[in-house]
Structure formats: C-alpha cells, structure tokens
mmCIF file of C-alpha atoms in Angstrom:
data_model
loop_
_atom_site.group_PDB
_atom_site.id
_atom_site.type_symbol
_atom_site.label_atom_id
_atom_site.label_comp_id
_atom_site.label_asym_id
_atom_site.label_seq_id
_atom_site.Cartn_x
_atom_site.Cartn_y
_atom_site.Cartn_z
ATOM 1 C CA UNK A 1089 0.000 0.000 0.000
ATOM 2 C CA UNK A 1090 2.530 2.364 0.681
ATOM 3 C CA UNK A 1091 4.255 2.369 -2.560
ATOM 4 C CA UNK A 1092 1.208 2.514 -4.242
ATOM 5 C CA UNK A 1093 -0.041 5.564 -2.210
ATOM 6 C CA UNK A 1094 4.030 7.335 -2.972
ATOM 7 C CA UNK A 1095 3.443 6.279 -6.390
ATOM 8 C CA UNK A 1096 0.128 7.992 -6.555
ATOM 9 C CA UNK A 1097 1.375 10.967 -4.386
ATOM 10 C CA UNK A 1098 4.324 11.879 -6.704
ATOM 11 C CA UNK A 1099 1.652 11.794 -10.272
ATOM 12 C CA UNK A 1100 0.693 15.341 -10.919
ATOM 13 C CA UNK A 1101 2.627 16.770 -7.869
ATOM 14 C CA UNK A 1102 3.013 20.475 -7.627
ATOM 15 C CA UNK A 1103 4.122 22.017 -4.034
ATOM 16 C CA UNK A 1104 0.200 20.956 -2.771
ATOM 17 C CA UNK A 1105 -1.380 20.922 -5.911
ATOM 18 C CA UNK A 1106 -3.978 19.078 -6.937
ATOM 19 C CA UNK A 1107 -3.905 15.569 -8.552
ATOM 20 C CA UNK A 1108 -6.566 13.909 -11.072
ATOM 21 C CA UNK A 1109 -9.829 12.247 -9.185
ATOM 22 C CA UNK A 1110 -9.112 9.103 -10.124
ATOM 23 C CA UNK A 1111 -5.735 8.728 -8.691
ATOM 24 C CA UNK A 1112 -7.359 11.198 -5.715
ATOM 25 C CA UNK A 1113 -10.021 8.683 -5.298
ATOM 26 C CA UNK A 1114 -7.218 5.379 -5.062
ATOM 27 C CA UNK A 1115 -4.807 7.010 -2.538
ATOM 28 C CA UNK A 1116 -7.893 7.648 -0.191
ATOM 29 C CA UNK A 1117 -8.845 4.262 -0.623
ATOM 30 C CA UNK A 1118 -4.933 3.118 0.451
ATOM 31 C CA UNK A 1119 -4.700 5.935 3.107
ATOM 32 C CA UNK A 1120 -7.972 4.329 4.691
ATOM 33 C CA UNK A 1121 -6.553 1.066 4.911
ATOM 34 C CA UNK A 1122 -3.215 2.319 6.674
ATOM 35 C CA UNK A 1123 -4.302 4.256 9.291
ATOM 36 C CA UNK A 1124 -7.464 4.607 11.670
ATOM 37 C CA UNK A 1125 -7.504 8.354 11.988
ATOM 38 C CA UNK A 1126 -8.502 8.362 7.829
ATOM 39 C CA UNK A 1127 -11.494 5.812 8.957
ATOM 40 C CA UNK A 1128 -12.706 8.198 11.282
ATOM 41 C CA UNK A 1129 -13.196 11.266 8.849
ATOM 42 C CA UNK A 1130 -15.774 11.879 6.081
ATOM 43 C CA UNK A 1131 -15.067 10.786 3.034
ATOM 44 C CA UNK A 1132 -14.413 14.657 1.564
ATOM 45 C CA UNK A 1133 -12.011 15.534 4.383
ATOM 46 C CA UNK A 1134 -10.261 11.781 3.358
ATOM 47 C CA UNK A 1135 -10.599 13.126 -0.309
ATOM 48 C CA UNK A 1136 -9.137 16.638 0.649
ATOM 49 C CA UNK A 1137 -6.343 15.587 1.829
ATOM 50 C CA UNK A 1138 -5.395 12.945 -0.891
ATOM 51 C CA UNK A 1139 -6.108 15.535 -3.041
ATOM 52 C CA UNK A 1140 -2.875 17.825 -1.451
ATOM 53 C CA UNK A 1141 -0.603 15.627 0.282
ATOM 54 C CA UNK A 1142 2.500 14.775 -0.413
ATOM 55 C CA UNK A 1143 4.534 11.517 0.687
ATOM 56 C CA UNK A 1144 7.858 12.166 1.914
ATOM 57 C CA UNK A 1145 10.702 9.267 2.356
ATOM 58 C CA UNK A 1146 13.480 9.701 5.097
ATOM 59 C CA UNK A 1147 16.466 7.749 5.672
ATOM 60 C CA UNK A 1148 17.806 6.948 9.393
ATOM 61 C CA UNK A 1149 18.229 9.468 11.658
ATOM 62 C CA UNK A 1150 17.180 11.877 9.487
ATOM 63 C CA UNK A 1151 15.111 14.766 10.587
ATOM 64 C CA UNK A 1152 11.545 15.601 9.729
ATOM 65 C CA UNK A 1153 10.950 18.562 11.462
ATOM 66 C CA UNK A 1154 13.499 20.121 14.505
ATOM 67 C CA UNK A 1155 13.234 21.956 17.714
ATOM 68 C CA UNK A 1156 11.688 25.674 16.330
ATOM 69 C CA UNK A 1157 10.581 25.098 12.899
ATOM 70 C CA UNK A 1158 7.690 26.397 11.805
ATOM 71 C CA UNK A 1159 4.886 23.623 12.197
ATOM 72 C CA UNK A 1160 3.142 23.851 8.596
ATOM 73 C CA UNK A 1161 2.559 19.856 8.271
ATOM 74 C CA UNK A 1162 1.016 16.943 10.351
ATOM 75 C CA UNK A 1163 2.632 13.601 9.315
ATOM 76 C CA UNK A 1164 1.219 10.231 8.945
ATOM 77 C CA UNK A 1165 3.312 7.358 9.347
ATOM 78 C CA UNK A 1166 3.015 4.781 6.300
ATOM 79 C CA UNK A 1167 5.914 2.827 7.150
ATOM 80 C CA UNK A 1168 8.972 3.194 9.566
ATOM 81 C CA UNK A 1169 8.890 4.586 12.295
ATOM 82 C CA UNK A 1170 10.151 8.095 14.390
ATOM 83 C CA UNK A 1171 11.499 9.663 17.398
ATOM 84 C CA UNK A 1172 10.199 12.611 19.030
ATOM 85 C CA UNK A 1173 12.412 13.887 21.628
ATOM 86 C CA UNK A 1174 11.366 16.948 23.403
ATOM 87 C CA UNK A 1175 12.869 18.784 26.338
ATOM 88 C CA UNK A 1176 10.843 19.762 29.078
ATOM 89 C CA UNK A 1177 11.561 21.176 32.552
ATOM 90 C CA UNK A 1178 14.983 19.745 32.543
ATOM 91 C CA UNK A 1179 14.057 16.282 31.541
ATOM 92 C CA UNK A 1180 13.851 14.730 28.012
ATOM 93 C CA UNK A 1181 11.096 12.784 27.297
ATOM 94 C CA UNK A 1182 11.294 10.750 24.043
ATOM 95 C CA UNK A 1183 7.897 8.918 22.470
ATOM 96 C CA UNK A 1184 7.955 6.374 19.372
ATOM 97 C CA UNK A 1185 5.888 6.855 16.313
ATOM 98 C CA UNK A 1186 5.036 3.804 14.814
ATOM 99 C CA UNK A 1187 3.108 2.883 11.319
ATOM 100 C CA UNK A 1188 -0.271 4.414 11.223
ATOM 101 C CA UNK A 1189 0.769 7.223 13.927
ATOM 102 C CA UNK A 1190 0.344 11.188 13.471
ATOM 103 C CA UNK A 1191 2.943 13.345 14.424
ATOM 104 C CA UNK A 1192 3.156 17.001 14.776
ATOM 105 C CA UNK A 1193 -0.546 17.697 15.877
ATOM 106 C CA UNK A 1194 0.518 19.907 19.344
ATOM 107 C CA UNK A 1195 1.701 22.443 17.505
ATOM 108 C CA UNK A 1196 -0.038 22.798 14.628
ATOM 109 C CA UNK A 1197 -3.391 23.130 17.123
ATOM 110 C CA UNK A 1198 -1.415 25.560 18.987
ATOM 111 C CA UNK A 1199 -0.114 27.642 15.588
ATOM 112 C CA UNK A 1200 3.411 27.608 17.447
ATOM 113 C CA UNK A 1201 6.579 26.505 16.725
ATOM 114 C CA UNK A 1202 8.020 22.859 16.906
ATOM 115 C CA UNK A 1203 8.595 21.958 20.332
ATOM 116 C CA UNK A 1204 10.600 18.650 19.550
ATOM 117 C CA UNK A 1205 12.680 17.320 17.073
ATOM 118 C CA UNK A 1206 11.564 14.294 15.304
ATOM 119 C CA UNK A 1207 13.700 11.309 13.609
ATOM 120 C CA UNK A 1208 13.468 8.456 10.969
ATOM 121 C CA UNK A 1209 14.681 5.837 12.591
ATOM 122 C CA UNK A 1210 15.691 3.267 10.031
ATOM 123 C CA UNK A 1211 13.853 4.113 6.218
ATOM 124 C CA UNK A 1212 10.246 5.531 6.898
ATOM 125 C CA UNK A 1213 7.535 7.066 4.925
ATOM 126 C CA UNK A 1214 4.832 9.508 6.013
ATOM 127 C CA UNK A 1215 2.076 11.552 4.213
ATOM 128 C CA UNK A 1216 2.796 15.074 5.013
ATOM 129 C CA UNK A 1217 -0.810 17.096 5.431
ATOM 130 C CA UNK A 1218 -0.701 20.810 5.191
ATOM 131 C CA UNK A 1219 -2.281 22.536 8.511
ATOM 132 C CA UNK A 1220 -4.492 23.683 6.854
ATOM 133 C CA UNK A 1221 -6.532 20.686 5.229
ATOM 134 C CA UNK A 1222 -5.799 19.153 8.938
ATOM 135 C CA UNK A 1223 -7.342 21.867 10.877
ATOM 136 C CA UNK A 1224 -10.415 21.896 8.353
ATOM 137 C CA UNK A 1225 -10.957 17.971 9.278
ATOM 138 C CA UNK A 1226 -11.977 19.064 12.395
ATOM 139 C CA UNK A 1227 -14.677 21.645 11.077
ATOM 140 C CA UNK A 1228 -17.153 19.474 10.520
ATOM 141 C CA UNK A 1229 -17.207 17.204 13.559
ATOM 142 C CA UNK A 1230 -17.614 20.751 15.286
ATOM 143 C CA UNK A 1231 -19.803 22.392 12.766
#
C-alpha cells in the first residue's frame, strides 16, 4: 500500500497541488486502509487531503521537522517509524511513532513553533498534510 499511495502521491505533484480524481479517489482508498484516523473522517475531508498531500521518504536518523521550525505539516506514518524527543523542565522525554501514527498535531493546534525534534529511525515514509486541510478535518465534527 505504501508504494502505491508514494506512487500515486508523486503523479501530478506540484508544491500541494492538486492531482486527477481518479488517482485522488485510489490514494484515499490506500490511506484508509493504513491508518485509523482516515477511517474516522468523512469521506471529503479523506478526499481533501489525498487531493494535497505529499509523501515524503526519510532515511535513518534523518530529521523531519526540529526543535523551532515552523509547524506547517502533520505527518502520517506509512511505514517506519520516528522519534520525538522533546525537552521539558529539565528532563527529556522521548515517544515512538510507529506505522499508522500522526505526528506534529501539538503544535499545529497551537499555531506555534516545533517543540521537539523528530527522527526516521531506520527508512520511513509519512504523508505530510498541510495545517491547513488538517485543521479543516476538524470543522465538521464541530460544525
């Protein structure tokens, strides 16, 4: 699934364009199947967001966001998994991110910077969803 869903994710990309329906309408139907938040949205929030993201790869310890960057993306783990380690009062906590996990929903609720650094560890793959289309999933369940 998650080659098909890069593969459809890279067809037509343009910096959160839009992609044809068809292909729109075959990476929600993957997305669905590989991870529960997607089953618990309506089907055009699902299609929004298929429409717009964009699959990103990272290798080992590679970063996907740091400390203080601006927090413009949620991610959803496809395959791998991350690190988020995050300093507070003195201590460092750490938390894993597996497959079918979002990361980077504190602060894009909270419009502030990141407040952790996160990390591939070993190859991973995640859907990257603008804030935007995230925030407006919420709109209807509060509508």
């Amino acid at each position: 699934n998650v080659q098909r869903i890069k593969l459809i994710s890279l067809q037509g990309k343009s910096d959160f364009g839009g992609r044809k329906e068809t292909d729109v309408y075959k990476m929600a139907l993957l997305c669905d199947n590989s991870c529960d938040w997607f089953k618990s949205q309506t089907e055009d929030v699902v299609y929004d967001m298929c429409r717009y993201a964009v699959c990103e790869s990272f290798v080992n310890n590679s970063a996907v966001f740091r400390k203080g960057d601006p927090a413009s993306k949620v991610y959803v783990v496809l395959m791998g998994s991350l690190e988020v380690t995050e300093g507070k009062q003195g201590a460092v906590e750490v938390t894993d991110v597996k497959q079918g996990d979002i990361v980077g929903v504190d602060s894009v609720l909270s419009l502030q910077p990141r407040s952790g650094t996160c990390i591939a560890k070993g190859h991973s793959e995640v859907l990257a969803v603008p804030r935007y289309l995230f925030l407006n999933s919420f709109k209807s369940k509060f509508a």
